[in-house]
CSV table of C-alpha atoms in Angstrom, one decimal:
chain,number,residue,atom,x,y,z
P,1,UNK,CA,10.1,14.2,26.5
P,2,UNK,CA,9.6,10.2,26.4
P,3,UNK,CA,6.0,11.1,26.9
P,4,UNK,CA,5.5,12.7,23.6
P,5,UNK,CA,5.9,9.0,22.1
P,6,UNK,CA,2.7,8.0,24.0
P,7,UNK,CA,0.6,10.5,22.9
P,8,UNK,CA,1.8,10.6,19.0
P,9,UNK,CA,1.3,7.2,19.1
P,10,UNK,CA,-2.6,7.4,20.8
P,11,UNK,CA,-3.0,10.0,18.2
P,12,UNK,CA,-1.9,7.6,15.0
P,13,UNK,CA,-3.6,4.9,16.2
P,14,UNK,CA,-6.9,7.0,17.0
P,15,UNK,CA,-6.9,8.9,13.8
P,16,UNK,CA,-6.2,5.3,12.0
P,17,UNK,CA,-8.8,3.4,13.6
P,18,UNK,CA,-11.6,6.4,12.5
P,19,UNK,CA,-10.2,6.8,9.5
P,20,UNK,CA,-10.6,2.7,8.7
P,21,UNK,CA,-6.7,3.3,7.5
P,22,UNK,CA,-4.9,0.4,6.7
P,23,UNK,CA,-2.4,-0.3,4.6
P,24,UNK,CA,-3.2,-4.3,4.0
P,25,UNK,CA,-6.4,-3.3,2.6
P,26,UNK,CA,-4.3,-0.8,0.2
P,27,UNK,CA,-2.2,-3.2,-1.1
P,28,UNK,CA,-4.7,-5.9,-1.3
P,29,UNK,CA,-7.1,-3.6,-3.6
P,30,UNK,CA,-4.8,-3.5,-6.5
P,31,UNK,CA,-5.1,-7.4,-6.5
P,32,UNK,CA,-8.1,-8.2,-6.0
P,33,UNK,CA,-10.2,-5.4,-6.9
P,34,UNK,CA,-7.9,-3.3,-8.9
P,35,UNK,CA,-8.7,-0.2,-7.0
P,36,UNK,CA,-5.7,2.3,-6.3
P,37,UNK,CA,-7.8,4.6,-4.4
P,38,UNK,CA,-6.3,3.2,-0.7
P,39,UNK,CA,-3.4,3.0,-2.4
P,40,UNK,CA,-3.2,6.8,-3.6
P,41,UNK,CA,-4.7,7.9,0.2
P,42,UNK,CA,-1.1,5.6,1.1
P,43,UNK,CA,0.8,8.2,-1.2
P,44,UNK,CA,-0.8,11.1,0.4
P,45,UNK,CA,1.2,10.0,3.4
P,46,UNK,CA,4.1,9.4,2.0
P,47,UNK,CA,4.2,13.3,0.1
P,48,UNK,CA,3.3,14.9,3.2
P,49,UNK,CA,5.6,13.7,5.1
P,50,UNK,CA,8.3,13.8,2.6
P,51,UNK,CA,7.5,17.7,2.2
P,52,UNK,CA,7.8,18.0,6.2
P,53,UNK,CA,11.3,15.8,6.6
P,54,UNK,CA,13.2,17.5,4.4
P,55,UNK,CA,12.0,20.8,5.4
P,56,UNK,CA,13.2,20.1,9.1
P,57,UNK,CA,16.5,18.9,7.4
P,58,UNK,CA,16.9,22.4,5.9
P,59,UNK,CA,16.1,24.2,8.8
P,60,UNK,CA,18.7,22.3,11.3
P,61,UNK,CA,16.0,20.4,13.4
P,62,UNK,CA,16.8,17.1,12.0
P,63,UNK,CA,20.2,15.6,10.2
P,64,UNK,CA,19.3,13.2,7.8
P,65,UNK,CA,21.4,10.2,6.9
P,66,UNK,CA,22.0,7.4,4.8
P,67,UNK,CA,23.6,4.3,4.8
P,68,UNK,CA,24.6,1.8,2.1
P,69,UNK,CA,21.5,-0.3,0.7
P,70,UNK,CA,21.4,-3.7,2.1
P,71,UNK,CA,19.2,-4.9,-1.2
P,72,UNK,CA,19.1,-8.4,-1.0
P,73,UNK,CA,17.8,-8.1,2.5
P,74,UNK,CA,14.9,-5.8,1.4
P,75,UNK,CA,13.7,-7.7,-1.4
P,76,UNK,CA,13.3,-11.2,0.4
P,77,UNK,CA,12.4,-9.6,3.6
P,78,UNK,CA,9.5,-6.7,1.9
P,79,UNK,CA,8.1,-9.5,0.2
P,80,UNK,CA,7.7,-11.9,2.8
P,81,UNK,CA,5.8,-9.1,4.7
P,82,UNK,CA,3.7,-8.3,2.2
P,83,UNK,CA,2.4,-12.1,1.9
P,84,UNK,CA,2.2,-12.0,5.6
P,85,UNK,CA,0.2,-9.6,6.2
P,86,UNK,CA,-2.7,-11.0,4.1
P,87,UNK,CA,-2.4,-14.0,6.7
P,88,UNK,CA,-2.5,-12.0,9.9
P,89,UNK,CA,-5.0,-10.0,8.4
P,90,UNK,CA,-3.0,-6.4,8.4
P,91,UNK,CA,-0.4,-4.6,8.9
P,92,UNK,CA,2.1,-4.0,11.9
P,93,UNK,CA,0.3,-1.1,12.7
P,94,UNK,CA,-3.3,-2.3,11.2
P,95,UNK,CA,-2.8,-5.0,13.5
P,96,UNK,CA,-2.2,-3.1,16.4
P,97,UNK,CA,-4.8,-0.3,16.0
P,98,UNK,CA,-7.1,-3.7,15.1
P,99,UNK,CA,-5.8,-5.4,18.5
P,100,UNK,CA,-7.1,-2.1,20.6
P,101,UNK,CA,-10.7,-2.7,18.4
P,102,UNK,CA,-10.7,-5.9,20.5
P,103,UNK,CA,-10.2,-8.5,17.4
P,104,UNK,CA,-8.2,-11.3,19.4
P,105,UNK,CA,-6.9,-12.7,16.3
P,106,UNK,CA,-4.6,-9.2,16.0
P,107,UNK,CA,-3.6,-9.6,19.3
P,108,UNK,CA,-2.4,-12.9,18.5
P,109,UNK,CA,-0.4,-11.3,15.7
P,110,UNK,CA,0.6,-8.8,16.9
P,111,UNK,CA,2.6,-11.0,19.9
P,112,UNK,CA,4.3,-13.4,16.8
P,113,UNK,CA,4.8,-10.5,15.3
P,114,UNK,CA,6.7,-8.3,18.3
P,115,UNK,CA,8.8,-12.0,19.6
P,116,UNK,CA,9.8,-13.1,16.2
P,117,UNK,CA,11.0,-9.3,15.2
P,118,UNK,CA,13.0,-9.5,18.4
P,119,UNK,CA,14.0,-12.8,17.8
P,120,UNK,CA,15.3,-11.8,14.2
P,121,UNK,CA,17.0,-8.7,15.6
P,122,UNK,CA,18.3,-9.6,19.1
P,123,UNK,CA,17.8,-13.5,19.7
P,124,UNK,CA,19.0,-16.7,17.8
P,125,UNK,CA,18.0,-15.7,14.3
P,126,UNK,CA,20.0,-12.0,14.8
P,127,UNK,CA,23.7,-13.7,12.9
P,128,UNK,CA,21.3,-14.5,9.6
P,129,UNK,CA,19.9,-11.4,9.6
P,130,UNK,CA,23.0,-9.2,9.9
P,131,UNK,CA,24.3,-11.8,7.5
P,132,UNK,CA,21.9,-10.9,5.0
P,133,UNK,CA,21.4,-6.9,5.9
P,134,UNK,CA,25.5,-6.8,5.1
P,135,UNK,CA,24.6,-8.0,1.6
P,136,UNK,CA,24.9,-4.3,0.1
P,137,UNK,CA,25.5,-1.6,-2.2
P,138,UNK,CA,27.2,1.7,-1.3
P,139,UNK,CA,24.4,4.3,-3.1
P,140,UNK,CA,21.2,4.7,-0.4
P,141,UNK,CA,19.1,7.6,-2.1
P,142,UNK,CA,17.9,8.6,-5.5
P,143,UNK,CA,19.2,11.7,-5.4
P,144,UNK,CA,22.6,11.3,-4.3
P,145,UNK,CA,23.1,8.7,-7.2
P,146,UNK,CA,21.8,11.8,-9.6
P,147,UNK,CA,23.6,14.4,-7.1
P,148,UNK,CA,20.8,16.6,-7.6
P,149,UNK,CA,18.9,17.9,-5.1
P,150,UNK,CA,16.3,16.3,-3.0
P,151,UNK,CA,13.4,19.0,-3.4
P,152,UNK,CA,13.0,17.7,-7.2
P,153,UNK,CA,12.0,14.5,-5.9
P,154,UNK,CA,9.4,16.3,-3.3
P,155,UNK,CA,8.5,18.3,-6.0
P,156,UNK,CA,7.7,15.5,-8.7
P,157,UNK,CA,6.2,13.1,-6.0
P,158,UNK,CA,3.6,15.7,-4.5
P,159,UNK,CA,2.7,16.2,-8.2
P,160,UNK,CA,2.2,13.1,-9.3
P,161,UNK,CA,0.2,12.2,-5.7
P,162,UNK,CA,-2.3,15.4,-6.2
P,163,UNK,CA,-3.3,14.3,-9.7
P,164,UNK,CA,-3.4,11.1,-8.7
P,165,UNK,CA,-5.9,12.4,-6.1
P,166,UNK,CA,-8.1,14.5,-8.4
P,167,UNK,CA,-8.5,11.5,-10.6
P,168,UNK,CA,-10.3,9.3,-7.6
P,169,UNK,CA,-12.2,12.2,-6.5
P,170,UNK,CA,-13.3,12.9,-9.9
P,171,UNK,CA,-15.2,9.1,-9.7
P,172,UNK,CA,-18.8,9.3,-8.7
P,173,UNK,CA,-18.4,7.9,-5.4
P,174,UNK,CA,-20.6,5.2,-4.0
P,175,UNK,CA,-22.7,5.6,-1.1
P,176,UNK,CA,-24.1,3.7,1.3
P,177,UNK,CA,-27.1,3.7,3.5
P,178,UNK,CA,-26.3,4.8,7.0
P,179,UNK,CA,-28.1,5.4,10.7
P,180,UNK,CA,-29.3,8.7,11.7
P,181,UNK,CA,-26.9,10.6,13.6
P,182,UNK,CA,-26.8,10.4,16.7
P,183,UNK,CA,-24.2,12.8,17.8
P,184,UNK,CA,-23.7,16.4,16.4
P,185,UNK,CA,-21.1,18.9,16.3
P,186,UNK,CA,-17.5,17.4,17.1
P,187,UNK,CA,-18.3,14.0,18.4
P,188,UNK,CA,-20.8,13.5,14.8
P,189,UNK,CA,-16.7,14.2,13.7
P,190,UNK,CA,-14.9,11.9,15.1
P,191,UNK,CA,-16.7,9.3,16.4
P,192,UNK,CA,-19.5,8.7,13.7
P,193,UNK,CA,-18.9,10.2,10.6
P,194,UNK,CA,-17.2,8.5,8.1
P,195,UNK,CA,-13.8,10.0,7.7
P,196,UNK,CA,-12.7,11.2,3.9
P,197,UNK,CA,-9.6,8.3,3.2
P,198,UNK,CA,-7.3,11.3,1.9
P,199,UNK,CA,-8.1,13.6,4.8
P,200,UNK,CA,-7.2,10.9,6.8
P,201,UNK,CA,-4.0,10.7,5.1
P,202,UNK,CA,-3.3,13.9,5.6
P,203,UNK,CA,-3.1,14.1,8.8
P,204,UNK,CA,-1.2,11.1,9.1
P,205,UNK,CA,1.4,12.6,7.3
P,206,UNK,CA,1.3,15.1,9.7
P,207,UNK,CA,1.6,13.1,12.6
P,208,UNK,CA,4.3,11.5,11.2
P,209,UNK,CA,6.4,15.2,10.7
P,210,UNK,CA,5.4,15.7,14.3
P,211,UNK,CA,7.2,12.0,15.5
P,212,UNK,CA,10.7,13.9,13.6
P,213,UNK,CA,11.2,16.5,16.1
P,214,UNK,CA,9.4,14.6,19.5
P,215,UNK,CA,11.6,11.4,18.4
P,216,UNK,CA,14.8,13.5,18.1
P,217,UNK,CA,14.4,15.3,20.8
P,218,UNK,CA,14.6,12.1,23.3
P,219,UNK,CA,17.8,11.2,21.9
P,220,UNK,CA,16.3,8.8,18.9
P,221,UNK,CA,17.0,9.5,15.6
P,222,UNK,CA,14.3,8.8,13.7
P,223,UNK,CA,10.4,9.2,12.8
P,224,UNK,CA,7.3,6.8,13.3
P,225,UNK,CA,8.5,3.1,13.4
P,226,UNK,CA,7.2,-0.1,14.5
P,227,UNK,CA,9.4,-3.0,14.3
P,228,UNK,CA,12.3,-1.9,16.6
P,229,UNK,CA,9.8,-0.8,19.0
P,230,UNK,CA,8.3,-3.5,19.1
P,231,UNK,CA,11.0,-5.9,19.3
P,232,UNK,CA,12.2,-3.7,22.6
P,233,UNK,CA,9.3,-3.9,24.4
P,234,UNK,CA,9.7,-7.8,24.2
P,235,UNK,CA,13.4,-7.5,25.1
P,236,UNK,CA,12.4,-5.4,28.3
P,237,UNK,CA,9.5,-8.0,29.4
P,238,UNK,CA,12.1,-10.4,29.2
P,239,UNK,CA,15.2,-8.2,30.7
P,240,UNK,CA,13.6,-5.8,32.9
P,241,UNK,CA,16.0,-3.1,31.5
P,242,UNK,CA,14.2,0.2,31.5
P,243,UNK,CA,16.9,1.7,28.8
P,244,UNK,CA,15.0,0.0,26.4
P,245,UNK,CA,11.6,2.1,27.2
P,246,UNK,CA,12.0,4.5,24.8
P,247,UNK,CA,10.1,7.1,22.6
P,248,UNK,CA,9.6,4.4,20.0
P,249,UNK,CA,8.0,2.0,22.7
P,250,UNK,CA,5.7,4.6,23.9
P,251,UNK,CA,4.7,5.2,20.4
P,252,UNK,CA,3.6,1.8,20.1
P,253,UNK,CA,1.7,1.3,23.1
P,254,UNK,CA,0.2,4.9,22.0
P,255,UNK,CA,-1.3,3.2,19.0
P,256,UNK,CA,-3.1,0.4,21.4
P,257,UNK,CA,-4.5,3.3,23.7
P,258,UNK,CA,-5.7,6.2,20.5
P,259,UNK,CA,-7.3,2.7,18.8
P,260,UNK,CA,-9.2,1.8,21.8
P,261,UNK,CA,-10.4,5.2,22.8
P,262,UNK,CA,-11.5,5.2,19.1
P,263,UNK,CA,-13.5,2.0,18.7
P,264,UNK,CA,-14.7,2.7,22.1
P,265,UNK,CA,-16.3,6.1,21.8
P,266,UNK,CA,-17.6,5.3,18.3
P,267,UNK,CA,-19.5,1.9,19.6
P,268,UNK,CA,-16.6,-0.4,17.5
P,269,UNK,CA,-15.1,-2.2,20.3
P,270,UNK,CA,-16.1,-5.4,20.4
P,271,UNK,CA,-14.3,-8.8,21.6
P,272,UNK,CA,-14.2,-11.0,18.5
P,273,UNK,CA,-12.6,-14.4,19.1
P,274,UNK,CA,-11.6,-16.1,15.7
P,275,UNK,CA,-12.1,-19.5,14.9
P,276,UNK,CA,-9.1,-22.2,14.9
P,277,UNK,CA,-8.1,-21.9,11.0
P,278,UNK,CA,-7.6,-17.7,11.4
P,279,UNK,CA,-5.8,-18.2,14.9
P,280,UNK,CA,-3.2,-20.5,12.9
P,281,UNK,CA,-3.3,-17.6,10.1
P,282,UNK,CA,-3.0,-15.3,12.6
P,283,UNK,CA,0.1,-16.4,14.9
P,284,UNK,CA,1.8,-17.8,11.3
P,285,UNK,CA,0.8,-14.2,9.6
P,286,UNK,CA,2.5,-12.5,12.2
P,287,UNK,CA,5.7,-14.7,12.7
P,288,UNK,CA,6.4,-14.1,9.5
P,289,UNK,CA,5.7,-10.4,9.6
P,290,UNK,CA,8.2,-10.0,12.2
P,291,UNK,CA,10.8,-12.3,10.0
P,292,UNK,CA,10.4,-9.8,6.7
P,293,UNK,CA,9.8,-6.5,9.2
P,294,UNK,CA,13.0,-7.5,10.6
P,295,UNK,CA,15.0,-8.2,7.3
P,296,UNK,CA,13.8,-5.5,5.1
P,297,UNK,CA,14.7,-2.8,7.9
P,298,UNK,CA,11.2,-2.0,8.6
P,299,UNK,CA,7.6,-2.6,8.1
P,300,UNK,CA,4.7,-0.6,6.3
P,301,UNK,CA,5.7,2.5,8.6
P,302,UNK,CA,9.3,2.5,9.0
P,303,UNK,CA,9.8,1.6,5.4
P,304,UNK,CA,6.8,2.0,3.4
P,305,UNK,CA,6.3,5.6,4.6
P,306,UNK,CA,9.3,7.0,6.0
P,307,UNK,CA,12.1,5.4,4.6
P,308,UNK,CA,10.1,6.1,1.2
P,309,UNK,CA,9.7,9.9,2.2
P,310,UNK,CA,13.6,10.2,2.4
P,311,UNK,CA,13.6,8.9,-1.5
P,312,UNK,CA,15.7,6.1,-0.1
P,313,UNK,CA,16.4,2.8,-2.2
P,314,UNK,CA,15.5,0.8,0.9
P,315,UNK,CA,11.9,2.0,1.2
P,316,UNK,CA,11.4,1.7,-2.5
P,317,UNK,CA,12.4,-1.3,-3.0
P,318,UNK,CA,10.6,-3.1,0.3
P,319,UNK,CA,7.1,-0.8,-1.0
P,320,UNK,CA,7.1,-2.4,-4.7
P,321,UNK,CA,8.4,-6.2,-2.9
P,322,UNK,CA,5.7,-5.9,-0.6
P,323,UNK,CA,3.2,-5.4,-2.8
P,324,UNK,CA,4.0,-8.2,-4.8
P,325,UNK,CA,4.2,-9.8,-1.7
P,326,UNK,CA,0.9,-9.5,-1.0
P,327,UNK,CA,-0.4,-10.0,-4.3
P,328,UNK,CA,0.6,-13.5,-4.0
P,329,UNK,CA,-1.2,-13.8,-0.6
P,330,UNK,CA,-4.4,-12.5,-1.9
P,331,UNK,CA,-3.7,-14.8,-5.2
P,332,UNK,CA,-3.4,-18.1,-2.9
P,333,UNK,CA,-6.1,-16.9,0.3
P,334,UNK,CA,-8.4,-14.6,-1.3
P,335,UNK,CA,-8.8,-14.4,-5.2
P,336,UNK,CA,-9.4,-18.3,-5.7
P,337,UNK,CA,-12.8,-18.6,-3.2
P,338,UNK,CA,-14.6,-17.4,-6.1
P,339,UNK,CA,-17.5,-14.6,-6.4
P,340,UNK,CA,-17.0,-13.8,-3.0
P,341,UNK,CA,-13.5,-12.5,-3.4
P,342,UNK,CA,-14.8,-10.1,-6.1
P,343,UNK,CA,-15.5,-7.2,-3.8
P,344,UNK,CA,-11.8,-7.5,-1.6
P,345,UNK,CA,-13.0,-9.5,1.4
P,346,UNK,CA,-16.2,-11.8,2.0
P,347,UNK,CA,-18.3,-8.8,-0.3
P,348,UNK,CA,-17.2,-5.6,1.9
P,349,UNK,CA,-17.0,-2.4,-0.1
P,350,UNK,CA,-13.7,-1.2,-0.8
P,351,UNK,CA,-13.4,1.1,2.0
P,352,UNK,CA,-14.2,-1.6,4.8
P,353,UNK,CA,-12.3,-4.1,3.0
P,354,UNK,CA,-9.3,-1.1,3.9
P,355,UNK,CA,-10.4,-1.4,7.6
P,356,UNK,CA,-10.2,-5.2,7.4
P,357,UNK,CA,-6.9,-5.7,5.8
C-alpha cells in the first residue's frame, strides 16, 4: 500500500502544475492586487475536504484526533512561513511542483527547505522547537470548545465558500489571447487548456480525501503533508534507514514526478537557471520555510488545508499568520518596485502571478 503515496502524490502535483495552483500566489493577491479569487479557489479545498474527513470519521474509516494547541509555536512559526515563501518564490508544495517545471531556483528551495525542516525536527535545532511547540493550551478544535457538533462547522464553511464562489464567477472575467489548439479531445484537456482555478480546487480536495484512507491504511495517521515528509527523506539520505520511506515520502516524490509529466506533456518544462540575487532568495526563502513549516506543525498543506478542514485552532491560526506573513514579504519585495508590482509579479495577470508564487 506504500505505493499509493507515489501515485496520490503524481496526481497532486500533476493536477497542480495544470491547474497553475499555488498557494503563494493566493496569499500574495490579497496584498498586492487585492484579489481573493485564488484565495476563494484555496477555500474550495479546504470545504471539500473538510466535507470528506469528517465523513470518513463517521463512517469508522478514519479516527480523528486532537491534541492541545501549541499557539505560540503557530503564530511565530505560520508567520515566518508566510514571509518566506514570498522569498523562495512559493510554497512547499508550489515549490516542489515548480522544481519538476525545471525552475532551478525551486530546487534550490526546496533542498533549504527539506534540511532545515529536518534540522528543526530531528537535528540541532529539534530542543527549541519542542521547547516552543510545548508552549500550549489544552482546547484544539472549535467545536469541542462549543461542544457542538462538527457538521455545523462543515455546514457554515461550505456555505460561506459557494457564495464566495458565485461572487467571483459573477465578475466578467478577462481573457486573453491564446494559440490555436493544437491537441483535441483529452490531451486539448489536460495539457493545453487552461484549467478553471475552482475546478482545479475541486479536485484537489478530492485528492486530498483520497490521501485519508491510502495514508491510514499504511499505518500513517494522517492526510496530505509535506514537511515531515520531507524532513524524512533527508533523515534517510543521511541514515540509510528504510523505516523512514514511508507513504508520506512517496507522496512527496509523487508531486516531483505528476509536475514533470505535466510541464512536460504540455511544452512547460524548461531549465531556468536564476540569477545570483534569487539563488540567495531562494536558498534563504526556503531555510526559513523549513524553520516556520517546522514550528507551526505544518506548511500550506498540512496546516493550511488539512489541519484547517478538521476546524482545528492550529490550522487557523498558522492560515491567518501566514498571511500576514506574507503580506509583509510582498510589502518589503514586491509592493515597493513601483508600477510594476501593480499587477502581482513583474505585470503577470492574476492567474499566472498564482502559477508564479
Amino acid at each position: 500500500m506504500l505505493i499509493s503515496g507515489l501515485f496520490v502524490g503524481m496526481a497532486l502535483g500533476f493536477v497542480m502544475q495544470r491547474g497553475r495552483f499555488c498557494v503563494t500566489g493566493a496569499f500574495r493577491d490579497i496584498w498586492v492586487t487585492r484579489n481573493t479569487r485564488w484565495l476563494t479557489a484555496f477555500l474550495v479545498v479546504v470545504a471539500v475536504q473538510s466535507v470528506g474527513v469528517f465523513a470518513l470519521d463517521a463512517a469508522g474509516v478514519i479516527t480523528l484526533a486532537s491534541g492541545a494547541f501549541p499557539w505560540l509555536a503557530t503564530i511565530i512559526g505560520g508567520f515566518v512561513f508566510g514571509f518566506a515563501i514570498i522569498l523562495a518564490g512559493g510554497c512547499a508544495t508550489g515549490t516542489y511542483y515548480r522544481a519538476g517545471e525545471g525552475l532551478v531556483g525551486s530546487w534550490l528551495a526546496l533542498m533549504t527547505y527539506a534540511l532545515f525542516a529536518a534540522v528543526m525536527k530531528t537535528g540541532p535545532l529539534s530542543g527549541f522547537n519542542t521547547a516552543m511547540r510545548s508552549v500550549t493550551v489544552e482546547q484544539s478544535t472549535f467545536y469541542s470548545v462549543l461542544n457542538v457538533s462538527p457538521w455545523i462547522f462543515v455546514a457554515l464553511l461550505v456555505a460561506g465558500v459557494s457564495l464566495a464562489v458565485r461572487h467571483h464567477l459573477s465578475k466578467p472575467r478577462f481573457t486573453m489571447a491564446t494559440p490555436p489548439a493544437s491537441k483535441t479531445g483529452l490531451a486539448h484537456l489536460l495539457f493545453e487548456k487552461p484549467w478553471n482555478a475552482f475546478a482545479t480546487a475541486a479536485i484537489i480536495g478530492l485528492i486530498a480525501i483520497a490521501a485519508w484512507p491510502l495514508s491510514w491504511a499504511t499505518g500513517r495517521e494522517a492526510g496530505l503533508g509535506i514537511t515531515t515528509p520531507s524532513s524524512n527523506a533527508v533523515n534517510y539520505f543521511v541514515t540509510g534507514d528504510p523505516e523512514l520511506v514511508d507513504w508520506g515520502v512517496l507522496l512527496v516524490a509523487g508531486i516531483l514526478v505528476g509536475s514533470f509529466i505535466a510541464a512536460k506533456s504540455s511544452g512547460e518544462f524548461r531549465i531556468r537557471v536564476p540569477d545570483a540575487a534569487t539563488v540567495v532568495k531562494s536558498l534563504s526563502g526556503g531555510a526559513l520555510m523549513g524553520v516556520g513549516a517546522a514550528l507551526a506543525g505544518g506548511c500550506t498543506i498540512g496546516n493550511a488545508k488539512v489541519e484547517t478542514a478538521q476546524f482545528s485552532f492550529q490550522g487557523w491560526t498558522a492560515l491567518v499568520f501566514m498571511i500576514l506573513g506574507t503580506g509583509l514579504g510582498a510589502r518589503l519585495t514586491i509592493m515597493n518596485r513601483g508600477p510594476a508590482a501593480g499587477s502581482g509579479a513583474a505585470g503577470k495577470s492574476p492567474a499566472r502571478t498564482a502559477a508564479h508564487g
